[in-house]
Amino acid sequence: DSGVTQTPKHLITATGQRVTLRCSPRSGDLSVYWYQQSLDQGLQFLIQYYNGEERAKGNILERFSAQQFPDLHSELNLSSLELGDSALYFCASSVGELYGYTFGSGTRLTVV
Amino acid sequence: DQQVKQNSPSLSVQEGRISILNCDYTNSMFDYFLWYKKYPAEGPTFLISISSIKDKNEDGRFTVFLNKSAKHLSLHIVPSQPGDSAVYFCAAYGGSQGNLIFGKGTKLSVKP
């Protein structure tokens, strides 16, 4: 157990739907990062939050949004889902921005 | 534009021999590099790191070498064990990057 909790582990949904992925960071970690891993792709950075504020944005689609709550947990919202959004979505946390990340075990999203 | 490249998608090695995983980067501002290991159905876990002020870092069977002039790093595993079979991701950050940039990964298979 890495200390980073992601729920749900698996999600199957239809095209056009909206889903919410949840992440609880490791205790004491202020930064939360979201990554997407598609087939044959590396870990693509989506977005980072630090202590409740958006800190950096990567290749995140406009249909996707995220937030970090006062208790530091984070949610990634994916809307108008397309087949190509099927992927593993990882959350990671770190104490600060210059430290290695601790990853959760991911949420596998399947859009049918 | 991939800033961190792992050009070998897979590598097969005999147990007891050396495994060498390679990684190239393009951004000369990167100043900290990490290797992560990922087993199926789990999130990536931190393995070893190296700062740009060093050219080698060792941790047990794992050694990372950094060649800044060539913008190249490598991970050596000696001796390789079947339990080392996993996907290995190279990652980097520094400069304007507030988040880790990952390569696509190399799948290592260590055969008994």
PDB file of C-alpha atoms in Angstrom:
ATOM      1  CA  ASP A   1       0.000   0.000   0.000  1.00  0.00           C
ATOM      2  CA  SER A   2       1.629   3.211  -1.233  1.00  0.00           C
ATOM      3  CA  GLY A   3      -0.556   5.462   0.905  1.00  0.00           C
ATOM      4  CA  VAL A   4      -2.210   7.038  -2.149  1.00  0.00           C
ATOM      5  CA  THR A   5      -5.763   5.778  -2.556  1.00  0.00           C
ATOM      6  CA  GLN A   6      -7.643   5.870  -5.827  1.00  0.00           C
ATOM      7  CA  THR A   7     -11.266   4.943  -6.315  1.00  0.00           C
ATOM      8  CA  PRO A   8     -12.817   3.272  -8.117  1.00  0.00           C
ATOM      9  CA  LYS A   9     -10.298   0.713  -9.374  1.00  0.00           C
ATOM     10  CA  HIS A  10     -12.336  -0.064 -12.464  1.00  0.00           C
ATOM     11  CA  LEU A  11     -14.991   1.886 -14.282  1.00  0.00           C
ATOM     12  CA  ILE A  12     -16.965   0.954 -17.381  1.00  0.00           C
ATOM     13  CA  THR A  13     -19.178   3.578 -18.915  1.00  0.00           C
ATOM     14  CA  ALA A  14     -20.762   4.542 -22.216  1.00  0.00           C
ATOM     15  CA  THR A  15     -19.703   7.218 -24.651  1.00  0.00           C
ATOM     16  CA  GLY A  16     -21.073  10.645 -23.848  1.00  0.00           C
ATOM     17  CA  GLN A  17     -21.224   9.992 -20.121  1.00  0.00           C
ATOM     18  CA  ARG A  18     -19.443  11.745 -17.271  1.00  0.00           C
ATOM     19  CA  VAL A  19     -17.384  10.125 -14.531  1.00  0.00           C
ATOM     20  CA  THR A  20     -15.478  11.261 -11.468  1.00  0.00           C
ATOM     21  CA  LEU A  21     -12.241   9.678 -10.314  1.00  0.00           C
ATOM     22  CA  ARG A  22     -11.147  10.212  -6.750  1.00  0.00           C
ATOM     23  CA  CYS A  23      -7.717  10.378  -5.164  1.00  0.00           C
ATOM     24  CA  SER A  24      -6.660  10.623  -1.533  1.00  0.00           C
ATOM     25  CA  PRO A  25      -2.995  11.616  -1.269  1.00  0.00           C
ATOM     26  CA  ARG A  26      -0.477  10.212   1.168  1.00  0.00           C
ATOM     27  CA  SER A  27      -0.739  11.798   4.594  1.00  0.00           C
ATOM     28  CA  GLY A  28       1.236  15.042   4.689  1.00  0.00           C
ATOM     29  CA  ASP A  29       1.580  15.383   0.925  1.00  0.00           C
ATOM     30  CA  LEU A  30       0.343  18.713  -0.414  1.00  0.00           C
ATOM     31  CA  SER A  31       0.788  18.121  -4.138  1.00  0.00           C
ATOM     32  CA  VAL A  32      -1.485  15.931  -6.227  1.00  0.00           C
ATOM     33  CA  TYR A  33      -0.788  15.010  -9.836  1.00  0.00           C
ATOM     34  CA  TRP A  34      -2.985  13.281 -12.392  1.00  0.00           C
ATOM     35  CA  TYR A  35      -1.528  11.188 -15.193  1.00  0.00           C
ATOM     36  CA  GLN A  36      -3.102   9.258 -18.038  1.00  0.00           C
ATOM     37  CA  GLN A  37      -1.624   6.075 -19.456  1.00  0.00           C
ATOM     38  CA  SER A  38      -3.124   4.938 -22.744  1.00  0.00           C
ATOM     39  CA  LEU A  39      -2.154   1.825 -24.660  1.00  0.00           C
ATOM     40  CA  ASP A  40       1.484   2.034 -25.835  1.00  0.00           C
ATOM     41  CA  GLN A  41       1.813   5.464 -24.317  1.00  0.00           C
ATOM     42  CA  GLY A  42       3.838   6.600 -21.394  1.00  0.00           C
ATOM     43  CA  LEU A  43       2.472   8.474 -18.467  1.00  0.00           C
ATOM     44  CA  GLN A  44       0.985  11.677 -19.824  1.00  0.00           C
ATOM     45  CA  PHE A  45       0.803  14.489 -17.316  1.00  0.00           C
ATOM     46  CA  LEU A  46      -2.660  16.009 -17.031  1.00  0.00           C
ATOM     47  CA  ILE A  47      -2.731  18.439 -14.125  1.00  0.00           C
ATOM     48  CA  GLN A  48      -1.179  19.290 -10.770  1.00  0.00           C
ATOM     49  CA  TYR A  49      -2.648  20.802  -7.629  1.00  0.00           C
ATOM     50  CA  TYR A  50      -0.706  22.119  -4.694  1.00  0.00           C
ATOM     51  CA  ASN A  51      -2.518  22.752  -1.425  1.00  0.00           C
ATOM     52  CA  GLY A  52      -5.813  23.357  -3.168  1.00  0.00           C
ATOM     53  CA  GLU A  53      -4.565  25.485  -6.046  1.00  0.00           C
ATOM     54  CA  GLU A  54      -3.952  24.486  -9.623  1.00  0.00           C
ATOM     55  CA  ARG A  55      -0.203  24.620 -10.194  1.00  0.00           C
ATOM     56  CA  ALA A  56       0.464  23.180 -13.630  1.00  0.00           C
ATOM     57  CA  LYS A  57      -1.460  21.926 -16.607  1.00  0.00           C
ATOM     58  CA  GLY A  58      -0.327  19.379 -19.138  1.00  0.00           C
ATOM     59  CA  ASN A  59      -2.129  17.666 -21.970  1.00  0.00           C
ATOM     60  CA  ILE A  60      -5.535  17.864 -20.353  1.00  0.00           C
ATOM     61  CA  LEU A  61      -8.559  18.062 -22.628  1.00  0.00           C
ATOM     62  CA  GLU A  62     -11.177  20.764 -22.105  1.00  0.00           C
ATOM     63  CA  ARG A  63     -13.694  17.992 -21.398  1.00  0.00           C
ATOM     64  CA  PHE A  64     -11.628  17.090 -18.346  1.00  0.00           C
ATOM     65  CA  SER A  65     -11.395  19.076 -15.140  1.00  0.00           C
ATOM     66  CA  ALA A  66     -10.027  18.542 -11.675  1.00  0.00           C
ATOM     67  CA  GLN A  67     -10.011  20.070  -8.247  1.00  0.00           C
ATOM     68  CA  GLN A  68      -8.336  19.611  -4.897  1.00  0.00           C
ATOM     69  CA  PHE A  69     -10.445  20.004  -1.787  1.00  0.00           C
ATOM     70  CA  PRO A  70      -9.507  21.513   1.607  1.00  0.00           C
ATOM     71  CA  ASP A  71      -8.839  18.021   2.981  1.00  0.00           C
ATOM     72  CA  LEU A  72      -6.373  17.648   0.059  1.00  0.00           C
ATOM     73  CA  HIS A  73      -8.199  14.865  -1.713  1.00  0.00           C
ATOM     74  CA  SER A  74      -8.623  15.430  -5.424  1.00  0.00           C
ATOM     75  CA  GLU A  75     -11.174  14.557  -8.060  1.00  0.00           C
ATOM     76  CA  LEU A  76     -10.728  14.269 -11.799  1.00  0.00           C
ATOM     77  CA  ASN A  77     -13.911  14.804 -13.780  1.00  0.00           C
ATOM     78  CA  LEU A  78     -14.140  13.412 -17.303  1.00  0.00           C
ATOM     79  CA  SER A  79     -17.161  14.411 -19.386  1.00  0.00           C
ATOM     80  CA  SER A  80     -18.562  13.712 -22.856  1.00  0.00           C
ATOM     81  CA  LEU A  81     -16.520  10.555 -22.803  1.00  0.00           C
ATOM     82  CA  GLU A  82     -15.167   9.116 -26.029  1.00  0.00           C
ATOM     83  CA  LEU A  83     -13.791   5.672 -26.806  1.00  0.00           C
ATOM     84  CA  GLY A  84     -10.285   7.155 -26.899  1.00  0.00           C
ATOM     85  CA  ASP A  85     -10.553   8.195 -23.274  1.00  0.00           C
ATOM     86  CA  SER A  86     -10.240   4.571 -22.247  1.00  0.00           C
ATOM     87  CA  ALA A  87      -7.029   4.433 -20.252  1.00  0.00           C
ATOM     88  CA  LEU A  88      -5.436   4.015 -16.864  1.00  0.00           C
ATOM     89  CA  TYR A  89      -5.627   7.166 -14.808  1.00  0.00           C
ATOM     90  CA  PHE A  90      -3.049   7.530 -12.072  1.00  0.00           C
ATOM     91  CA  CYS A  91      -2.927   9.925  -9.215  1.00  0.00           C
ATOM     92  CA  ALA A  92       0.346  10.682  -7.462  1.00  0.00           C
ATOM     93  CA  SER A  93       1.235  12.818  -4.498  1.00  0.00           C
ATOM     94  CA  SER A  94       4.367  14.399  -3.114  1.00  0.00           C
ATOM     95  CA  VAL A  95       5.423  16.515  -0.163  1.00  0.00           C
ATOM     96  CA  GLY A  96       6.475  19.361  -2.399  1.00  0.00           C
ATOM     97  CA  GLU A  97       7.194  19.997  -6.016  1.00  0.00           C
ATOM     98  CA  LEU A  98      10.785  18.866  -6.063  1.00  0.00           C
ATOM     99  CA  TYR A  99      10.400  15.421  -4.600  1.00  0.00           C
ATOM    100  CA  GLY A 100       9.668  12.079  -6.145  1.00  0.00           C
ATOM    101  CA  TYR A 101       6.070  11.070  -6.463  1.00  0.00           C
ATOM    102  CA  THR A 102       4.132   8.285  -4.786  1.00  0.00           C
ATOM    103  CA  PHE A 103       1.567   6.783  -7.113  1.00  0.00           C
ATOM    104  CA  GLY A 104      -1.764   5.181  -6.444  1.00  0.00           C
ATOM    105  CA  SER A 105      -2.701   1.932  -8.130  1.00  0.00           C
ATOM    106  CA  GLY A 106      -4.801   3.705 -10.733  1.00  0.00           C
ATOM    107  CA  THR A 107      -8.333   3.684 -12.083  1.00  0.00           C
ATOM    108  CA  ARG A 108      -8.905   1.715 -15.249  1.00  0.00           C
ATOM    109  CA  LEU A 109     -11.545   3.490 -17.313  1.00  0.00           C
ATOM    110  CA  THR A 110     -13.211   1.662 -20.163  1.00  0.00           C
ATOM    111  CA  VAL A 111     -15.537   3.626 -22.428  1.00  0.00           C
ATOM    112  CA  VAL A 112     -17.830   1.440 -24.536  1.00  0.00           C
TER     113      VAL A 112
ATOM    114  CA  ASP B   1       7.325  16.455 -28.831  1.00  0.00           C
ATOM    115  CA  GLN B   2       8.750  13.838 -26.505  1.00  0.00           C
ATOM    116  CA  GLN B   3      11.253  15.309 -24.092  1.00  0.00           C
ATOM    117  CA  VAL B   4      12.067  11.966 -22.491  1.00  0.00           C
ATOM    118  CA  LYS B   5      12.551   9.023 -24.807  1.00  0.00           C
ATOM    119  CA  GLN B   6      12.905   5.337 -24.130  1.00  0.00           C
ATOM    120  CA  ASN B   7      13.530   3.900 -27.555  1.00  0.00           C
ATOM    121  CA  SER B   8      13.394   0.233 -26.600  1.00  0.00           C
ATOM    122  CA  PRO B   9       9.840  -0.882 -25.843  1.00  0.00           C
ATOM    123  CA  SER B  10      11.069  -4.208 -24.528  1.00  0.00           C
ATOM    124  CA  LEU B  11      14.169  -6.029 -23.318  1.00  0.00           C
ATOM    125  CA  SER B  12      14.693  -9.701 -22.515  1.00  0.00           C
ATOM    126  CA  VAL B  13      17.563 -10.838 -20.302  1.00  0.00           C
ATOM    127  CA  GLN B  14      18.658 -14.099 -18.741  1.00  0.00           C
ATOM    128  CA  GLU B  15      18.560 -14.376 -14.961  1.00  0.00           C
ATOM    129  CA  GLY B  16      21.909 -13.455 -13.399  1.00  0.00           C
ATOM    130  CA  ARG B  17      23.016 -11.290 -16.338  1.00  0.00           C
ATOM    131  CA  ILE B  18      23.064  -7.512 -16.539  1.00  0.00           C
ATOM    132  CA  SER B  19      20.025  -5.539 -17.681  1.00  0.00           C
ATOM    133  CA  ILE B  20      20.693  -2.129 -19.212  1.00  0.00           C
ATOM    134  CA  LEU B  21      17.772   0.196 -19.812  1.00  0.00           C
ATOM    135  CA  ASN B  22      18.381   3.400 -21.706  1.00  0.00           C
ATOM    136  CA  CYS B  23      16.785   6.809 -21.707  1.00  0.00           C
ATOM    137  CA  ASP B  24      17.468   9.986 -23.716  1.00  0.00           C
ATOM    138  CA  TYR B  25      16.218  13.475 -23.056  1.00  0.00           C
ATOM    139  CA  THR B  26      16.122  16.651 -25.078  1.00  0.00           C
ATOM    140  CA  ASN B  27      15.674  19.412 -22.524  1.00  0.00           C
ATOM    141  CA  SER B  28      19.034  20.604 -21.219  1.00  0.00           C
ATOM    142  CA  MET B  29      17.252  22.280 -18.301  1.00  0.00           C
ATOM    143  CA  PHE B  30      16.353  18.949 -16.747  1.00  0.00           C
ATOM    144  CA  ASP B  31      18.354  18.574 -13.549  1.00  0.00           C
ATOM    145  CA  TYR B  32      16.864  15.613 -11.743  1.00  0.00           C
ATOM    146  CA  PHE B  33      16.146  12.173 -13.116  1.00  0.00           C
ATOM    147  CA  LEU B  34      14.270   9.217 -11.710  1.00  0.00           C
ATOM    148  CA  TRP B  35      13.486   5.636 -12.599  1.00  0.00           C
ATOM    149  CA  TYR B  36      10.186   4.054 -11.710  1.00  0.00           C
ATOM    150  CA  LYS B  37       9.194   0.398 -11.882  1.00  0.00           C
ATOM    151  CA  LYS B  38       5.662  -0.713 -12.628  1.00  0.00           C
ATOM    152  CA  TYR B  39       4.108  -4.130 -12.176  1.00  0.00           C
ATOM    153  CA  PRO B  40       0.761  -4.979 -13.827  1.00  0.00           C
ATOM    154  CA  ALA B  41      -2.284  -3.704 -11.953  1.00  0.00           C
ATOM    155  CA  GLU B  42      -0.120  -1.496  -9.729  1.00  0.00           C
ATOM    156  CA  GLY B  43       1.010   2.095  -9.850  1.00  0.00           C
ATOM    157  CA  PRO B  44       4.619   3.001 -10.643  1.00  0.00           C
ATOM    158  CA  THR B  45       6.985   2.839  -7.687  1.00  0.00           C
ATOM    159  CA  PHE B  46      10.121   4.893  -7.251  1.00  0.00           C
ATOM    160  CA  LEU B  47      13.332   2.962  -7.835  1.00  0.00           C
ATOM    161  CA  ILE B  48      16.341   5.258  -7.966  1.00  0.00           C
ATOM    162  CA  SER B  49      17.205   8.843  -8.834  1.00  0.00           C
ATOM    163  CA  ILE B  50      20.156  10.980  -9.814  1.00  0.00           C
ATOM    164  CA  SER B  51      20.865  14.673  -9.713  1.00  0.00           C
ATOM    165  CA  SER B  52      22.547  16.394 -12.635  1.00  0.00           C
ATOM    166  CA  ILE B  53      25.543  17.210 -10.436  1.00  0.00           C
ATOM    167  CA  LYS B  54      26.397  13.517 -10.324  1.00  0.00           C
ATOM    168  CA  ASP B  55      27.182  11.008 -13.023  1.00  0.00           C
ATOM    169  CA  LYS B  56      26.439   7.851 -11.065  1.00  0.00           C
ATOM    170  CA  ASN B  57      24.187   6.714  -8.253  1.00  0.00           C
ATOM    171  CA  GLU B  58      24.103   3.220  -6.852  1.00  0.00           C
ATOM    172  CA  ASP B  59      21.568   1.404  -4.689  1.00  0.00           C
ATOM    173  CA  GLY B  60      22.166  -2.287  -4.236  1.00  0.00           C
ATOM    174  CA  ARG B  61      21.736  -4.062  -7.556  1.00  0.00           C
ATOM    175  CA  PHE B  62      20.596  -0.860  -9.265  1.00  0.00           C
ATOM    176  CA  THR B  63      22.921   1.786 -10.684  1.00  0.00           C
ATOM    177  CA  VAL B  64      21.950   4.826 -12.710  1.00  0.00           C
ATOM    178  CA  PHE B  65      24.487   6.542 -14.944  1.00  0.00           C
ATOM    179  CA  LEU B  66      24.050  10.051 -16.306  1.00  0.00           C
ATOM    180  CA  ASN B  67      25.895  11.447 -19.319  1.00  0.00           C
ATOM    181  CA  LYS B  68      24.884  15.104 -19.483  1.00  0.00           C
ATOM    182  CA  SER B  69      26.805  15.918 -22.639  1.00  0.00           C
ATOM    183  CA  ALA B  70      24.960  13.150 -24.470  1.00  0.00           C
ATOM    184  CA  LYS B  71      21.679  13.819 -22.629  1.00  0.00           C
ATOM    185  CA  HIS B  72      21.531  10.141 -21.860  1.00  0.00           C
ATOM    186  CA  LEU B  73      20.954   8.062 -18.796  1.00  0.00           C
ATOM    187  CA  SER B  74      20.908   4.369 -18.204  1.00  0.00           C
ATOM    188  CA  LEU B  75      19.774   1.990 -15.500  1.00  0.00           C
ATOM    189  CA  HIS B  76      21.889  -1.080 -14.832  1.00  0.00           C
ATOM    190  CA  ILE B  77      20.512  -4.029 -12.905  1.00  0.00           C
ATOM    191  CA  VAL B  78      23.105  -6.574 -11.795  1.00  0.00           C
ATOM    192  CA  PRO B  79      22.400  -9.415 -11.368  1.00  0.00           C
ATOM    193  CA  SER B  80      18.954  -9.469 -12.939  1.00  0.00           C
ATOM    194  CA  GLN B  81      16.296 -11.533 -11.198  1.00  0.00           C
ATOM    195  CA  PRO B  82      12.912 -12.802 -12.436  1.00  0.00           C
ATOM    196  CA  GLY B  83      11.217 -10.485  -9.929  1.00  0.00           C
ATOM    197  CA  ASP B  84      12.722  -7.545 -11.799  1.00  0.00           C
ATOM    198  CA  SER B  85      10.383  -8.263 -14.717  1.00  0.00           C
ATOM    199  CA  ALA B  86       8.296  -5.101 -14.996  1.00  0.00           C
ATOM    200  CA  VAL B  87       7.921  -1.932 -17.026  1.00  0.00           C
ATOM    201  CA  TYR B  88      10.586   0.655 -16.226  1.00  0.00           C
ATOM    202  CA  PHE B  89       9.878   4.336 -16.732  1.00  0.00           C
ATOM    203  CA  CYS B  90      12.503   7.034 -16.971  1.00  0.00           C
ATOM    204  CA  ALA B  91      11.386  10.462 -15.738  1.00  0.00           C
ATOM    205  CA  ALA B  92      12.898  13.911 -15.527  1.00  0.00           C
ATOM    206  CA  TYR B  93      12.205  17.380 -14.242  1.00  0.00           C
ATOM    207  CA  GLY B  94      13.795  20.729 -13.846  1.00  0.00           C
ATOM    208  CA  GLY B  95      13.822  24.120 -15.437  1.00  0.00           C
ATOM    209  CA  SER B  96      10.303  25.299 -16.135  1.00  0.00           C
ATOM    210  CA  GLN B  97       8.845  21.833 -15.645  1.00  0.00           C
ATOM    211  CA  GLY B  98       7.047  21.723 -12.325  1.00  0.00           C
ATOM    212  CA  ASN B  99       6.079  18.139 -12.895  1.00  0.00           C
ATOM    213  CA  LEU B 100       7.747  14.886 -13.830  1.00  0.00           C
ATOM    214  CA  ILE B 101       7.994  14.124 -17.545  1.00  0.00           C
ATOM    215  CA  PHE B 102       7.925  10.396 -18.231  1.00  0.00           C
ATOM    216  CA  GLY B 103       9.158   8.268 -21.075  1.00  0.00           C
ATOM    217  CA  LYS B 104       6.962   5.564 -22.621  1.00  0.00           C
ATOM    218  CA  GLY B 105       8.610   2.798 -20.638  1.00  0.00           C
ATOM    219  CA  THR B 106      10.625  -0.320 -21.366  1.00  0.00           C
ATOM    220  CA  LYS B 107       9.212  -3.726 -20.538  1.00  0.00           C
ATOM    221  CA  LEU B 108      11.928  -5.879 -18.993  1.00  0.00           C
ATOM    222  CA  SER B 109      11.566  -9.660 -18.980  1.00  0.00           C
ATOM    223  CA  VAL B 110      14.071 -11.627 -16.951  1.00  0.00           C
ATOM    224  CA  LYS B 111      13.998 -15.282 -17.870  1.00  0.00           C
ATOM    225  CA  PRO B 112      14.971 -17.988 -15.345  1.00  0.00           C
TER     226      PRO B 112
END
